[in-house]
Every structure is written in structure tokens, then in C-alpha cells.
Short mmCIF file of C-alpha atoms in Angstrom, two decimals:
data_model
loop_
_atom_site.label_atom_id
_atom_site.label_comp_id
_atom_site.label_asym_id
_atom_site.label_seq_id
_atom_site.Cartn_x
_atom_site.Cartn_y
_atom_site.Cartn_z
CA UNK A 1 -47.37 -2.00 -1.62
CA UNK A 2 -46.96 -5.37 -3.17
CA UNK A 3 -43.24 -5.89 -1.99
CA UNK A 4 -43.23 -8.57 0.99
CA UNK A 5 -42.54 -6.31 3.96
CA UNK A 6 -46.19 -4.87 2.79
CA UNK A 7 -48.14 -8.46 2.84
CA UNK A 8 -49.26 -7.58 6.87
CA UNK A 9 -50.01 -4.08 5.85
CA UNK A 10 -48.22 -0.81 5.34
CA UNK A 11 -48.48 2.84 6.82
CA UNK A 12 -48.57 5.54 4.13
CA UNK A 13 -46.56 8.94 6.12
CA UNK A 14 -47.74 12.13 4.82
CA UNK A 15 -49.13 11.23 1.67
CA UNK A 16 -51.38 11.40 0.11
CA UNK A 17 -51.74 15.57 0.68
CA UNK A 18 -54.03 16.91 -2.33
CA UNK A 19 -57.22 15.06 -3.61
CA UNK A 20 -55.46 14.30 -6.82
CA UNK A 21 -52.93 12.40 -4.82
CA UNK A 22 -55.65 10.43 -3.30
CA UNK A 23 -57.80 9.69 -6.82
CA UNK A 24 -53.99 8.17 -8.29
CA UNK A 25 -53.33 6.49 -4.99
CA UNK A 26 -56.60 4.63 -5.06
CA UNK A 27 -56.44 4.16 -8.91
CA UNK A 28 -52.84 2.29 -7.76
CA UNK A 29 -54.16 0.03 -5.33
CA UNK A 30 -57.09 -1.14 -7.23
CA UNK A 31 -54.52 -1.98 -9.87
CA UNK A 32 -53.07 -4.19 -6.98
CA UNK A 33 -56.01 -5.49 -5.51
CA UNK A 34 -55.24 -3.81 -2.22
CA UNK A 35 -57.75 -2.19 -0.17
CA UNK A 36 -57.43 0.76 2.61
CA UNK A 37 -59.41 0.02 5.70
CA UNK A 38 -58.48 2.62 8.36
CA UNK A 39 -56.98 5.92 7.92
CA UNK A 40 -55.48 7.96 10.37
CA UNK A 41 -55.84 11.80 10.70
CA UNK A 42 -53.27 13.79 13.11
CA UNK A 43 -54.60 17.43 13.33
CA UNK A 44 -51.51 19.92 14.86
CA UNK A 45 -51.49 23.23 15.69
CA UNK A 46 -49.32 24.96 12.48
CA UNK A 47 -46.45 26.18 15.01
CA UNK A 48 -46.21 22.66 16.48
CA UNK A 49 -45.48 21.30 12.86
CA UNK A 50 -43.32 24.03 11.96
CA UNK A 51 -40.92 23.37 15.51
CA UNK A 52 -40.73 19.87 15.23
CA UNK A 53 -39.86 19.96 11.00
CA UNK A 54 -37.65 22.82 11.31
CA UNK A 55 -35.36 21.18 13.60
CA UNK A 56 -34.77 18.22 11.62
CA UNK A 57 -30.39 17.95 10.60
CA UNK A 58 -29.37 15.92 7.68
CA UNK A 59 -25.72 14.56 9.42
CA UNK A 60 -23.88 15.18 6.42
CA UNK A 61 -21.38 12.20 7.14
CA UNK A 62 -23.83 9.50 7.52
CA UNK A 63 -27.13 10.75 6.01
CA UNK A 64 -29.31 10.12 9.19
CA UNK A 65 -31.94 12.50 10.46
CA UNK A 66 -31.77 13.88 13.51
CA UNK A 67 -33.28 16.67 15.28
CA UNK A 68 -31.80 19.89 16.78
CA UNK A 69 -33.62 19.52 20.32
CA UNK A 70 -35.00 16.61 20.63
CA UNK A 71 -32.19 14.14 18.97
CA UNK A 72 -28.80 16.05 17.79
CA UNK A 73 -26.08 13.71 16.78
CA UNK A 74 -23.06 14.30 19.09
CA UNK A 75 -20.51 15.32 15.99
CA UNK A 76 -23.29 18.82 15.79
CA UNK A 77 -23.72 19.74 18.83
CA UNK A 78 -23.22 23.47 19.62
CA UNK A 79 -23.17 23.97 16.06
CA UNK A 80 -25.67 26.31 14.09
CA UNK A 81 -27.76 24.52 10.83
CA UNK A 82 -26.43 25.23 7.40
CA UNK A 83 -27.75 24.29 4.31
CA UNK A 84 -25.51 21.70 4.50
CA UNK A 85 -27.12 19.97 7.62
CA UNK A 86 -30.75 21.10 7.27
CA UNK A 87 -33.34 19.36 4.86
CA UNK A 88 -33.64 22.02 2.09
CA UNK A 89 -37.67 21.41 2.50
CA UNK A 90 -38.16 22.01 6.38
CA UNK A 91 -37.40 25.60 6.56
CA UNK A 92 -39.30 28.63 6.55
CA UNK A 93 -41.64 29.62 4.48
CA UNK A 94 -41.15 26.78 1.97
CA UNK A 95 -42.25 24.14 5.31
CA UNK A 96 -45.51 26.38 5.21
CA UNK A 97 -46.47 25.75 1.45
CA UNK A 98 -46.13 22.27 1.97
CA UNK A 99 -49.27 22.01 3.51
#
């Protein structure tokens, strides 16, 4: 948060996720003199969540995410996920613990 790209403000992606999170995020920024004024909460059916993570590829050449549906990389296509392709965090029942 203090790096320059943050000076206009930064967006904080799925974190914090537990209270304790929170308490040591906050205990961060006063350390930084850095305040949070708005705070965004997207509410999403569990299924919804689950479809949209568990499509997400890894492209093992390059590294970039893509997903299965919505956004497969060309070099893919047509094929099946492996653990090779598929972030080892976005499937099954691990996905739903992560809430």
C-alpha cells in the first residue's frame, strides 16, 4: 500500500476473508497512515462462484489465467484440465473451504 502505483488508492481482491485478517490488515495500515473509506461487498450465489473459479486454466507455457468458457487460450482448446493447467486451489471441494 505505500508503493507509488497505491498513492491514488488501491483495491484489496478477496482479502481480507476471516476477522483476524481484517484486525492485522487494519493494524497494517495504521502503521502506514492509510485509511479505508469504502468497502465493497459482492454477495454470489455459491454455484455461481464455484463455475466461474473452477474454470480458471493456468497456460502452462506462459503462466496467464484464462478461463475454460469464457476465455480459453487457443493452444487448449478441446483439451480437458489437468493438474497441470488448473489452479490447484479452484477445484472441488478445496474451492468450497475457501470460503
Amino acid at each position: 500500500v505505500q508503493d507509488r502505483d497505491c498513492r491514488q488508492g488501491f483495491v484489496v481482491d478477496g482479502f481480507p476473508r476471516t476477522l483476524a485478517q481484517a484486525r492485522q490488515f487494519d493494524t497494517l495500515l495504521r502503521g502506514t497512515k492509510e485509511q479505508i473509506f469504502k468497502v465493497v461487498e459482492v454477495k454470489l450465489d455459491d454455484d455461481v462462484v464455484i463455475a466461474q473459479a473452477s474454470g480458471r486454466w493456468i497456460h502452462p507455457g506462459t503462466g496467464r489465467c484464462y478461463h475454460e468458457k469464457l476465455r480459453p487460450p487457443r493452444s487448449l482448446r478441446g483439451q480437458e484440465p489437468t493438474s497441470e493447467t488448473m489452479r490447484d486451489n479452484d477445484t472441488g471441494e478445496r474451492l468450497r473451504r475457501r470460503r
